[in-house]
XYZ file of C-alpha atoms in Angstrom:
787
model
C 0.068 0.043 -0.016
C 1.506 3.283 -0.947
C 2.041 5.814 1.765
C 3.823 9.205 1.971
C 7.663 8.935 2.460
C 10.257 11.416 3.003
C 13.704 11.499 1.572
C 16.753 14.109 0.857
C 18.420 15.145 -2.127
C 21.659 17.253 -2.329
C 21.857 19.830 -5.243
C 25.488 20.805 -5.960
C 26.646 23.970 -7.552
C 23.918 26.043 -6.600
C 25.857 28.834 -4.765
C 29.663 29.866 -4.811
C 31.619 28.124 -2.171
C 32.698 30.153 1.030
C 36.471 29.510 1.075
C 37.366 31.895 3.962
C 36.263 34.496 6.426
C 36.405 36.933 3.582
C 34.836 35.887 0.051
C 33.642 38.761 -2.166
C 31.829 36.250 -4.355
C 29.107 36.019 -1.701
C 28.366 39.804 -2.316
C 27.562 39.214 -6.078
C 25.496 36.216 -6.208
C 22.156 35.604 -4.154
C 22.135 32.958 -1.396
C 18.560 32.761 -0.907
C 15.996 29.861 -0.632
C 14.223 31.642 -3.580
C 17.303 30.866 -5.924
C 16.802 27.143 -5.054
C 13.005 27.305 -5.785
C 13.666 28.672 -8.990
C 15.999 26.035 -10.031
C 13.919 22.890 -8.935
C 11.404 21.419 -11.485
C 7.845 21.877 -10.814
C 6.190 19.080 -8.911
C 3.835 18.046 -11.779
C 6.829 17.178 -14.065
C 8.098 14.678 -11.305
C 6.347 11.291 -10.820
C 5.418 9.691 -7.488
C 3.757 12.824 -6.196
C 6.868 14.620 -5.736
C 6.557 17.573 -3.216
C 9.275 19.747 -1.679
C 9.048 19.984 2.105
C 12.023 21.842 3.291
C 15.025 23.501 1.597
C 18.324 23.777 3.656
C 20.999 26.177 2.046
C 24.583 24.865 2.512
C 26.442 28.200 1.772
C 29.888 27.168 2.697
C 29.377 24.071 0.769
C 28.033 25.769 -2.189
C 24.801 23.600 -2.505
C 21.275 22.864 -0.818
C 19.712 19.817 0.839
C 16.193 19.471 -0.248
C 13.716 17.488 1.853
C 10.888 16.075 -0.234
C 7.946 13.753 0.062
C 6.705 11.159 -2.309
C 4.138 8.267 -2.523
C 5.629 4.696 -2.217
C 5.610 1.826 -0.303
C 8.049 1.329 2.609
C 9.910 -1.490 0.621
C 10.320 0.350 -2.471
C 10.900 3.830 -0.979
C 14.657 3.667 -1.596
C 14.205 2.781 -5.246
C 11.482 5.265 -5.813
C 13.611 8.017 -4.250
C 16.501 7.080 -6.496
C 14.192 7.468 -9.570
C 12.975 10.871 -8.451
C 16.507 12.033 -8.082
C 17.295 10.927 -11.514
C 14.225 12.752 -12.742
C 15.436 15.880 -10.971
C 18.777 15.486 -12.313
C 17.550 14.880 -16.099
C 15.389 18.136 -15.868
C 18.325 20.113 -14.372
C 20.850 18.667 -17.037
C 20.821 21.841 -19.222
C 20.751 24.150 -16.271
C 24.123 25.790 -15.453
C 25.149 28.021 -12.587
C 25.917 31.708 -13.499
C 28.860 32.180 -11.423
C 31.129 29.329 -12.871
C 28.989 28.078 -15.952
C 29.218 24.505 -14.647
C 26.354 22.002 -14.416
C 24.175 21.535 -11.266
C 24.304 18.075 -10.089
C 21.790 16.182 -7.909
C 22.391 13.212 -5.559
C 20.319 11.188 -3.128
C 21.282 11.761 0.625
C 22.101 8.273 1.967
C 23.123 9.290 5.494
C 22.250 11.895 8.063
C 23.719 15.301 7.190
C 25.827 17.157 9.621
C 24.336 20.801 9.672
C 26.804 22.697 11.033
C 27.818 26.212 11.020
C 31.492 26.480 12.525
C 33.323 29.591 11.695
C 36.712 28.096 10.986
C 35.835 25.105 9.074
C 35.724 25.378 5.338
C 35.518 22.977 2.205
C 38.508 21.111 1.224
C 39.097 18.265 -1.268
C 40.535 16.244 1.414
C 38.145 14.159 3.664
C 38.525 12.407 6.826
C 36.063 9.490 7.137
C 35.878 7.917 10.654
C 34.530 4.409 11.307
C 32.178 4.187 13.963
C 31.071 0.689 15.273
C 32.711 -2.582 16.243
C 31.854 -4.790 13.099
C 34.291 -6.054 10.439
C 36.568 -3.309 9.050
C 35.637 -1.144 5.997
C 38.009 -1.979 2.923
C 39.444 0.508 0.467
C 37.354 -1.038 -2.351
C 34.156 -0.602 -0.544
C 34.830 3.096 0.342
C 35.983 3.481 -3.463
C 32.300 2.058 -4.705
C 30.443 4.656 -2.424
C 32.813 7.775 -3.175
C 33.437 7.360 -7.023
C 29.966 8.563 -7.940
C 30.636 11.930 -6.463
C 33.811 12.628 -8.511
C 37.321 11.257 -9.282
C 39.656 10.560 -6.515
C 43.388 11.055 -5.969
C 43.907 8.434 -3.272
C 42.262 6.366 -0.404
C 44.348 5.747 2.767
C 43.126 3.810 5.805
C 44.804 4.338 9.290
C 46.042 2.324 10.927
C 47.484 0.398 7.930
C 45.996 -3.126 8.215
C 49.099 -4.532 6.375
C 51.509 -3.085 9.113
C 49.280 -3.080 12.185
C 46.997 -5.586 13.977
C 44.685 -2.815 15.025
C 41.536 -2.670 12.775
C 41.360 0.746 10.707
C 39.780 3.522 12.467
C 39.366 6.132 9.872
C 40.430 6.848 6.060
C 41.904 10.041 4.238
C 40.145 10.585 0.962
C 41.574 13.005 -1.544
C 39.107 14.127 -4.239
C 40.446 15.949 -7.520
C 37.701 18.605 -6.957
C 36.517 20.377 -3.813
C 32.918 20.129 -5.103
C 33.255 16.338 -5.157
C 34.331 16.368 -1.545
C 31.463 18.490 -0.336
C 28.855 16.308 -2.231
C 30.398 13.291 -0.664
C 30.183 14.773 2.684
C 26.578 15.976 2.633
C 25.353 12.647 1.226
C 27.385 10.025 2.919
C 27.652 11.578 6.704
C 25.961 9.071 9.103
C 25.684 6.469 6.355
C 25.693 2.923 7.533
C 27.439 0.402 5.398
C 24.762 -2.357 4.188
C 26.818 -5.254 5.217
C 27.914 -4.149 8.461
C 27.035 -1.807 11.439
C 29.827 0.563 10.580
C 28.566 4.030 10.565
C 30.705 6.784 8.360
C 31.323 10.199 10.185
C 32.769 12.262 7.184
C 34.718 15.611 8.155
C 36.857 17.996 6.103
C 40.631 17.290 6.660
C 42.844 20.493 6.201
C 45.471 20.131 3.709
C 49.050 19.988 4.753
C 50.679 22.407 2.290
C 54.517 22.189 2.393
C 56.751 24.822 0.779
C 60.403 23.863 0.436
C 61.525 27.507 -0.238
C 59.456 28.704 3.083
C 61.074 25.826 5.120
C 64.652 26.685 4.012
C 64.049 30.529 4.835
C 62.806 29.678 8.252
C 65.525 27.131 9.051
C 68.341 29.348 8.022
C 67.737 32.808 9.869
C 71.459 33.605 9.947
C 71.397 33.668 6.097
C 67.838 35.044 5.119
C 67.475 37.694 7.779
C 70.600 39.684 6.522
C 69.498 39.070 2.923
C 66.051 40.449 3.681
C 67.373 43.438 5.181
C 69.616 43.984 2.281
C 66.704 43.689 -0.025
C 64.761 46.461 2.172
C 67.817 48.717 2.164
C 67.953 48.532 -1.601
C 64.193 48.933 -1.965
C 64.694 51.997 0.267
C 67.464 53.223 -1.644
C 65.777 52.806 -5.038
C 62.231 54.361 -3.913
C 62.670 56.576 -0.893
C 65.999 58.289 -1.504
C 65.259 59.956 -4.768
C 62.051 61.038 -3.052
C 63.928 62.457 0.001
C 66.416 64.096 -2.439
C 63.488 65.917 -4.269
C 62.081 67.272 -1.012
C 65.447 68.436 0.273
C 66.269 70.078 -3.051
C 62.871 71.812 -2.866
C 63.669 73.026 0.825
C 66.965 74.332 -0.522
C 65.689 76.209 -3.419
C 62.742 77.348 -1.654
C 60.438 75.842 -4.366
C 57.377 75.180 -1.957
C 57.887 78.663 -0.104
C 55.003 80.938 -1.263
C 56.957 84.033 -0.465
C 59.146 83.183 -3.473
C 56.084 83.849 -5.945
C 55.023 87.089 -6.863
C 51.349 86.040 -7.012
C 51.151 85.309 -3.298
C 53.258 88.477 -2.287
C 50.685 90.652 -4.332
C 47.812 88.742 -2.677
C 49.203 89.212 0.728
C 49.975 92.742 0.169
C 46.545 93.835 -1.316
C 44.557 91.703 1.486
C 46.018 90.741 4.780
C 48.756 93.556 4.740
C 45.997 96.158 4.194
C 44.195 94.835 7.373
C 47.268 94.365 9.789
C 50.184 96.412 8.071
C 53.100 94.782 9.572
C 55.389 95.225 6.475
C 57.057 92.636 4.552
C 60.138 90.487 5.308
C 62.409 92.415 3.430
C 61.471 95.707 5.305
C 61.669 93.710 8.739
C 65.250 92.272 7.676
C 66.308 95.789 6.811
C 65.181 97.390 9.990
C 66.903 94.619 12.193
C 70.204 95.331 10.239
C 69.851 98.951 10.663
C 69.967 98.409 14.423
C 73.867 97.721 14.373
C 75.129 100.379 11.896
C 78.666 99.052 12.459
C 77.721 95.783 11.074
C 77.364 96.749 7.533
C 81.145 96.282 7.188
C 80.646 92.578 8.580
C 77.668 91.996 6.018
C 80.018 93.194 3.347
C 82.580 90.680 4.481
C 80.366 87.863 4.547
C 78.970 88.435 1.262
C 82.446 88.735 -0.071
C 83.369 85.476 1.257
C 80.209 83.849 -0.249
C 81.290 84.967 -3.685
C 84.452 82.710 -3.418
C 84.741 79.075 -3.720
C 83.785 77.019 -0.534
C 87.369 76.633 0.956
C 86.663 76.916 4.769
C 84.278 77.647 7.341
C 82.611 81.014 8.180
C 82.242 81.568 11.889
C 80.005 84.341 13.077
C 80.524 84.560 16.983
C 79.165 86.820 19.664
C 77.286 86.989 22.681
C 73.546 86.354 22.534
C 71.354 89.168 21.310
C 74.133 90.691 19.477
C 72.403 90.401 16.040
C 74.513 87.392 14.655
C 71.447 85.422 13.216
C 69.715 88.548 12.023
C 72.929 89.578 10.361
C 73.502 86.326 8.417
C 70.020 85.890 7.550
C 69.829 89.297 5.961
C 73.241 88.619 4.175
C 71.677 85.452 2.504
C 68.371 86.874 1.889
C 68.820 87.339 -1.914
C 70.516 83.852 -2.224
C 68.429 81.280 -4.044
C 69.842 78.156 -2.733
C 70.121 78.238 0.962
C 69.302 76.101 3.963
C 69.381 76.940 7.815
C 69.740 74.323 10.637
C 68.678 75.579 13.996
C 70.371 73.813 16.592
C 68.357 75.492 19.356
C 65.275 73.374 18.159
C 67.509 70.164 18.104
C 68.937 70.340 21.673
C 65.374 71.258 23.160
C 63.979 67.801 21.991
C 63.181 65.133 24.723
C 65.107 62.103 22.986
C 67.164 61.394 19.989
C 64.044 60.202 17.907
C 62.529 63.545 18.267
C 65.792 65.138 17.467
C 65.936 63.148 14.015
C 62.299 64.375 13.347
C 63.165 68.023 13.976
C 66.444 67.660 11.953
C 64.817 66.028 8.925
C 61.889 68.674 8.918
C 64.412 71.553 8.951
C 66.178 70.094 5.982
C 63.269 68.779 4.083
C 64.122 64.922 4.541
C 60.924 63.080 3.883
C 59.678 60.564 4.566
C 61.458 59.671 7.561
C 61.042 56.368 9.846
C 62.288 56.836 13.204
C 60.865 53.603 14.156
C 63.177 51.404 12.090
C 66.166 51.772 14.540
C 63.897 50.504 17.492
C 62.748 47.334 15.092
C 65.939 46.568 13.972
C 67.340 46.511 17.404
C 64.427 44.266 18.481
C 64.696 41.818 15.553
C 68.623 41.618 16.329
C 67.896 40.868 19.885
C 65.412 38.176 19.025
C 67.814 36.508 16.200
C 70.583 36.619 18.692
C 68.333 34.795 21.486
C 67.189 32.307 18.916
C 70.536 31.516 17.009
C 73.261 32.536 19.469
C 74.797 34.944 16.895
C 73.883 38.486 16.191
C 72.392 39.324 12.851
C 74.368 42.930 12.727
C 71.010 44.664 12.168
C 71.062 47.186 15.356
C 72.291 50.595 14.480
C 73.165 53.345 16.881
C 70.538 56.041 17.789
C 72.734 58.561 15.841
C 72.625 56.487 12.704
C 69.478 58.044 11.329
C 70.751 61.624 11.929
C 74.026 60.520 9.786
C 71.777 59.275 7.041
C 69.914 62.592 7.025
C 72.891 64.484 6.603
C 74.595 62.168 4.038
C 71.310 62.662 1.899
C 71.529 66.193 2.337
C 75.078 66.325 1.193
C 74.188 64.314 -2.002
C 71.434 66.580 -2.702
C 73.562 69.651 -2.500
C 75.979 67.847 -4.997
C 73.111 68.098 -7.459
C 72.116 71.640 -6.474
C 75.669 72.952 -6.714
C 76.152 74.498 -10.130
C 78.865 72.871 -12.418
C 82.138 74.370 -12.887
C 82.619 77.283 -15.382
C 84.713 75.350 -17.685
C 82.032 72.607 -17.908
C 79.220 75.209 -18.378
C 81.040 76.881 -21.096
C 81.615 73.580 -22.800
C 77.891 72.631 -22.605
C 76.870 76.099 -23.840
C 79.290 75.726 -26.900
C 78.049 72.168 -27.701
C 74.453 73.398 -27.642
C 75.423 76.465 -29.897
C 77.188 74.251 -32.325
C 74.282 71.832 -32.512
C 76.549 68.987 -31.296
C 75.034 66.389 -28.857
C 75.600 66.814 -25.208
C 76.706 64.128 -22.975
C 73.649 61.643 -23.704
C 74.625 59.503 -20.701
C 74.294 62.020 -18.235
C 71.027 61.980 -16.358
C 69.461 65.073 -15.046
C 70.066 65.791 -11.486
C 67.223 66.456 -8.902
C 67.856 70.211 -9.191
C 67.336 70.308 -12.910
C 64.050 68.304 -12.445
C 62.778 70.775 -9.820
C 63.786 73.792 -11.895
C 61.829 72.339 -15.018
C 58.585 71.559 -12.865
C 58.534 74.636 -10.660
C 59.871 77.862 -12.287
C 60.186 80.808 -9.930
C 60.975 84.314 -10.086
C 64.870 83.828 -9.885
C 64.738 81.240 -12.758
C 62.405 83.535 -14.854
C 64.575 86.430 -14.222
C 67.820 84.104 -15.223
C 65.856 83.227 -18.668
C 65.048 86.900 -19.512
C 68.658 87.996 -18.803
C 70.120 85.004 -20.529
C 72.278 87.332 -22.722
C 73.966 88.758 -19.499
C 77.086 87.210 -18.128
C 76.085 84.422 -15.563
C 78.035 84.149 -12.331
C 77.767 80.705 -11.099
C 79.096 81.759 -7.583
C 75.621 83.451 -6.787
C 74.161 79.819 -7.110
C 76.492 77.893 -4.638
C 74.339 76.819 -1.916
C 74.681 78.316 1.612
C 74.174 76.169 4.777
C 73.750 78.227 8.013
C 74.003 76.321 11.239
C 72.584 78.482 13.577
C 73.051 78.632 17.660
C 75.822 75.868 17.162
C 77.233 74.578 20.556
C 74.777 77.096 22.301
C 74.925 74.685 25.257
C 77.887 72.777 26.365
C 76.075 69.628 27.875
C 77.907 66.568 27.266
C 74.748 64.637 25.932
C 75.133 66.917 22.776
C 78.703 66.491 21.978
C 78.002 63.648 19.535
C 75.360 66.072 17.883
C 78.095 68.927 17.373
C 80.492 66.334 16.188
C 78.088 65.051 13.389
C 77.181 68.536 12.336
C 80.933 69.490 12.072
C 81.795 66.593 10.195
C 78.870 67.181 7.801
C 79.868 70.900 7.234
C 83.531 69.558 6.924
C 82.292 67.120 4.174
C 80.531 70.081 2.099
C 83.483 72.184 2.450
C 86.205 69.671 1.483
C 84.165 68.604 -1.700
C 83.439 72.395 -2.507
C 79.582 71.461 -2.292
C 78.189 74.659 -0.467
C 79.488 77.372 2.118
C 78.965 76.738 5.645
C 78.301 79.434 8.176
C 78.492 78.788 11.813
C 76.658 81.125 14.117
C 77.593 80.634 17.606
C 78.019 82.359 21.011
C 80.326 79.722 22.276
C 83.950 81.027 22.306
C 85.046 77.335 22.509
C 83.729 76.528 18.984
C 87.062 76.614 17.374
C 88.350 73.367 19.044
C 85.629 71.100 17.441
C 85.687 72.917 14.214
C 89.565 72.596 14.041
C 89.071 68.929 14.650
C 86.722 68.475 12.011
C 88.593 70.426 9.281
C 92.217 70.462 10.329
C 95.020 72.642 8.601
C 92.732 75.482 7.826
C 91.939 78.628 9.251
C 88.324 80.016 9.552
C 87.010 83.272 8.315
C 85.773 84.749 11.507
C 83.597 87.662 12.602
C 83.182 88.673 16.292
C 80.332 90.762 16.942
C 79.812 92.955 20.139
C 76.913 95.039 21.818
C 75.944 98.118 20.060
C 76.908 101.851 21.326
C 74.399 103.602 23.473
C 73.786 106.148 20.597
C 72.851 103.294 18.486
C 70.637 101.626 20.950
C 68.683 105.014 21.730
C 68.041 105.345 17.716
C 66.695 101.814 17.726
C 64.351 102.696 20.676
C 63.208 105.862 18.826
C 62.527 104.166 15.536
C 60.573 101.585 17.095
C 58.447 104.091 19.117
C 57.981 106.205 15.941
C 59.376 109.365 17.447
C 62.291 111.656 16.565
C 63.565 112.167 20.207
C 63.215 110.092 23.228
C 63.008 111.263 26.882
C 66.132 111.931 28.446
C 65.696 109.212 31.038
C 65.908 106.646 28.068
C 69.285 107.679 27.392
C 70.566 106.544 30.804
C 68.254 103.431 30.427
C 69.838 102.426 27.154
C 73.121 103.311 28.344
C 72.520 100.528 31.198
C 71.127 98.021 28.974
C 73.743 98.439 26.355
C 73.262 97.346 22.731
C 71.977 93.814 23.645
C 69.042 93.302 21.298
C 66.920 91.096 23.675
C 66.622 93.817 26.421
C 65.995 96.525 23.986
C 63.233 94.544 22.435
C 61.861 93.891 26.052
C 61.928 97.456 26.910
C 60.195 98.650 23.755
C 57.231 96.110 24.463
C 57.035 97.728 27.871
C 56.983 101.062 26.464
C 54.395 100.307 23.795
C 52.043 99.031 26.832
C 52.336 102.702 28.108
C 54.507 101.689 30.985
C 56.681 104.376 32.652
C 60.205 103.945 31.474
C 61.684 103.604 34.905
C 59.032 101.098 35.762
C 59.854 99.197 32.480
C 63.560 99.064 33.124
C 62.992 98.097 37.031
C 61.016 95.292 35.768
C 63.744 94.075 33.490
C 66.417 94.506 36.067
C 64.362 92.521 38.461
C 63.807 89.858 35.958
C 67.515 89.562 35.616
C 68.161 89.442 39.270
C 66.096 86.513 39.454
C 67.748 84.680 36.695
C 71.337 85.387 38.088
C 70.223 84.211 41.455
C 68.984 81.058 39.948
C 71.505 80.277 37.232
C 74.495 81.989 38.668
C 74.174 81.141 42.648
C 72.080 78.093 42.224
C 69.345 79.535 44.360
C 65.783 78.682 44.220
C 63.600 75.782 45.035
C 63.408 74.819 41.360
C 67.054 73.949 41.199
C 66.653 71.895 44.673
C 63.929 69.849 42.988
C 65.685 69.399 39.675
C 69.002 68.418 41.602
C 70.849 70.827 39.335
C 74.671 70.750 39.765
C 76.873 73.765 38.547
C 80.583 73.412 37.948
C 81.328 76.449 40.219
C 80.282 77.458 43.812
C 78.151 80.381 44.600
C 81.031 81.768 46.519
C 83.346 81.732 43.273
C 80.551 83.568 41.515
C 79.971 86.020 44.183
C 83.822 87.227 43.862
C 82.883 87.866 40.189
C 79.755 89.501 40.693
C 81.225 91.814 43.608
C 84.376 92.808 41.445
C 82.104 93.707 38.271
C 79.777 95.778 40.630
C 82.516 98.322 40.733
C 84.505 97.625 37.678
C 84.030 97.366 33.887
C 86.057 94.070 33.549
C 88.301 92.096 35.978
C 91.712 90.470 35.410
C 91.362 86.803 34.407
C 94.705 85.595 35.690
C 94.097 87.509 38.947
C 90.754 85.821 39.378
C 92.122 82.479 38.450
C 95.101 82.344 40.839
C 93.104 84.019 43.712
C 92.113 82.094 46.928
C 88.796 81.020 45.677
C 89.809 79.438 42.466
C 93.225 78.278 43.049
C 94.426 78.220 39.524
C 91.391 76.064 38.383
C 89.775 77.706 35.218
C 87.196 75.242 34.676
C 84.655 77.104 36.708
C 85.104 80.246 34.765
C 84.655 78.383 31.575
C 81.716 76.873 32.830
C 80.134 80.208 33.707
C 80.845 81.417 30.209
C 79.150 78.422 28.614
C 76.119 79.300 31.089
C 76.227 82.904 29.663
C 76.578 84.622 33.138
C 80.032 85.918 32.221
C 81.854 86.696 29.023
C 85.839 85.859 28.727
C 87.385 88.279 26.489
C 90.543 86.920 24.669
C 93.660 88.864 23.811
C 96.709 87.503 21.771
C 95.016 83.990 21.759
C 94.724 83.796 25.608
C 91.783 84.742 28.184
C 92.551 88.205 29.206
C 89.554 89.647 30.971
C 86.096 88.971 32.428
C 82.855 90.791 31.872
C 79.185 90.249 32.652
C 77.356 87.886 30.326
C 75.458 90.913 29.014
C 75.517 94.460 29.835
C 72.421 94.779 31.951
C 74.250 92.579 34.491
C 76.487 95.410 35.678
C 73.201 96.962 37.216
C 72.152 93.448 38.413
C 75.393 93.012 40.199
C 75.221 96.462 41.875
C 71.779 95.609 42.954
C 72.979 92.457 44.591
C 75.900 94.178 46.197
C 73.540 96.778 47.546
C 71.159 94.093 48.915
C 72.483 94.015 52.508
C 70.810 90.738 53.308
C 72.137 89.012 50.225
C 75.305 90.633 50.358
C 76.089 89.860 54.150
C 74.957 86.111 53.677
C 77.544 85.865 50.789
C 80.146 87.439 52.702
C 79.576 84.984 55.546
C 79.794 82.004 53.346
C 82.900 83.377 51.713
C 84.884 84.090 54.864
C 83.676 80.723 56.280
C 85.324 79.276 53.308
C 88.466 81.093 53.860
C 88.666 80.358 57.547
C 88.106 76.628 56.803
C 90.869 76.590 54.276
C 93.286 78.480 56.413
C 92.506 76.190 59.323
C 93.266 73.224 57.141
C 96.537 74.765 56.124
C 97.632 75.531 59.677
C 96.957 72.190 60.681
C 99.085 70.709 57.860
C 101.980 73.229 58.735
C 101.736 72.256 62.659
C 102.246 68.790 61.867
C 104.991 69.480 59.520
C 106.722 71.892 62.479
C 106.216 69.136 64.821
C 107.984 66.447 62.609
C 110.910 68.936 61.886
C 111.358 69.743 65.562
C 111.770 66.030 66.473
C 114.876 65.822 64.118
C 118.110 64.561 66.009
C 116.152 64.123 69.192
C 114.825 67.601 69.555
C 118.122 69.208 68.454
C 117.619 70.057 64.739
C 120.567 71.659 62.747
C 120.419 75.348 61.791
C 118.963 74.891 58.201
C 115.874 72.896 59.801
C 115.467 75.773 62.402
C 115.380 78.310 59.513
C 112.670 76.157 57.909
C 110.675 75.917 61.097
C 110.752 79.641 61.567
C 109.465 80.312 58.098
C 106.457 77.759 58.853
C 105.768 79.570 62.042
C 105.771 82.778 60.326
C 103.211 81.470 57.899
C 101.032 80.079 60.741
C 101.224 83.393 62.267
C 99.943 85.142 59.224
C 97.156 82.532 58.693
C 96.012 82.951 62.059
C 95.586 86.742 61.495
C 93.592 85.746 58.417
C 91.562 83.653 60.336
C 90.968 86.439 63.018
C 90.079 88.805 60.292
C 87.696 86.406 58.778
C 85.953 85.926 62.067
C 85.709 89.680 62.289
C 84.007 90.017 59.036
C 81.690 87.175 59.717
C 80.701 88.836 62.984
C 80.216 91.933 61.303
C 78.169 90.466 58.483
C 75.940 88.748 60.974
C 75.249 92.215 62.538
C 74.445 93.665 59.572
C 71.853 90.923 58.740
C 70.365 91.688 62.138
C 70.111 95.467 61.426
C 68.901 95.298 57.959
C 66.120 92.849 58.652
C 62.516 94.468 58.975
C 59.249 92.772 59.625
C 57.237 93.518 56.494
C 53.900 92.947 58.349
C 54.601 95.442 61.158
């Protein structure tokens, strides 16, 4: 009797298979049940009352399981189901999938499909068939008969091997030639029970073990492969990034991306922003700054004359801070097309060497820069050393990238440097004769930049081509500003690298190098970098009071200033920093005397902090100076009444004892200035003119002056007491010679030592008297401010 029966069929090649987490094919093809319904034939065309009951899409496998019902007796259900599947397959014979143009195959499901959605399990042509049950083992022949209908097979292997092991096979590894054959077999045979036994087949995907001999060799030989990979990366950097960096450095040197170089930008700024805020253009400001020091016009002429020559040595412009060194140099090179400025003050204000590299790269136009490469190579070298026991040699010092930046800058300057006059004349003659030039020569970075970005200078040179061309005006100028502005030992390597970079440029005649510094000891490191050559040196000083008064009048917009400003200008000296600060106070409608007093008090605080190591901040920062407050007090007390003091007298006095390191340390800290004469230190002056007034204020302060006098005489007293103790011991030892009867010569020595002891004793008494007087002065000068 016919009853309703249920069975499953599997449609293969309905959807694209999902082969990984990201498979873009799933975005272009519909993975919906409606697509399966459109593929299936109409129930009326299939015999035995065929009806679709449920559709289970198998998206990862690229197919679908169709649960259907039909009319049949239980004994003939399997045969009828096969006939229905054959009828469906015949109706779909001409139907092909749109995504791969392959036919849709139909199979009867013989087992119980494993409907899983595990994320990390994807189709594979390799299947693992596990045997579940204790009946007789399944042979390779039987497996082949069951699997062949789904597709061709590469191999079938059962484990354990029945020929070499006494144990019965527990599973088999089956390799199909196509993945879709494996997916069909898995969906149709999972849970199938063999007819002649009770063995159940559990079918799972087996990941393929892909072996790569090249990859294995690379992983097994890190001592060889890591240096080779590093060399390849270095070659890639050289071929890709270095030309790009040279292009940006050349653009920085030639001011190609500076809008100030283009007439259109200057016109727009002059007609728009300058009308709202008339601050004047750059050329006017530079001219005003130079006029401050009228006596420096000769120095500007000297620098321009040196720049018109071939690069042979360094140009050193030195002087105290605020004397107009940087302004003079920038005004001198303002009309030069090829110029580069490196500000060392920005370099030493960084927190670490990586930040220093970034700042230097920005100043010279070095881009792109990868500061993390040094840390990465050091990490890789550490891992290789730990794994292989041998260093790969990849780690580099933190200053290696700074050297790389400077070397690339030097190479770019070589391209920017104009050719020699003989070569330039020869090329012009070849062009006029129509003869081919050097065809093998490739255009440099500078030539490419000039072609791409013509500026006012290049247009002017084209319009005046008939005039004689002076190539010396195009020689690049490299200005290293604020060189050795601080004498900290941590910056010594940076100064050395910059000096060697400058020496490389000068020795190869690639550029003029101008050092701007306030450090008098700069010649030592420069002579080491460029030995055997004398430097072109300019020493700047403070301007005269008359020039300072003219500057104040010009900034204030008046012809004459108040008489009090003449006295204030004389006290401030020709130091630009203090003059600008005074002008700012006056423009804020502050009284001249109050403005001057504010500047003096500001410098008093700085001297107390940086000269006498006074203040809570120094205590918290644990700041250590190379001189003592007593030593600096002697300098300040002497300069309060004199314009300069004798360097040798100070050095060999009781407070320095022949040590000149404290004096040079004071000069590096810019609290004093050492004047040289005939190549030797001759005199000592304040670090800036305003310090004369500051020193007088400190000496006139009874509390501070008395306190420093107490410390000074306590130092002398302790020093004399130690000397007397040593002399007393010597006298006692000499008195015991020959059992207390020393000869006449030794008695003479004893009398001499006793005389020194008497003199030192008087000095100790005088020091005690000074200490007592100073203590009384402190008591008398103190007043209760709240009273």
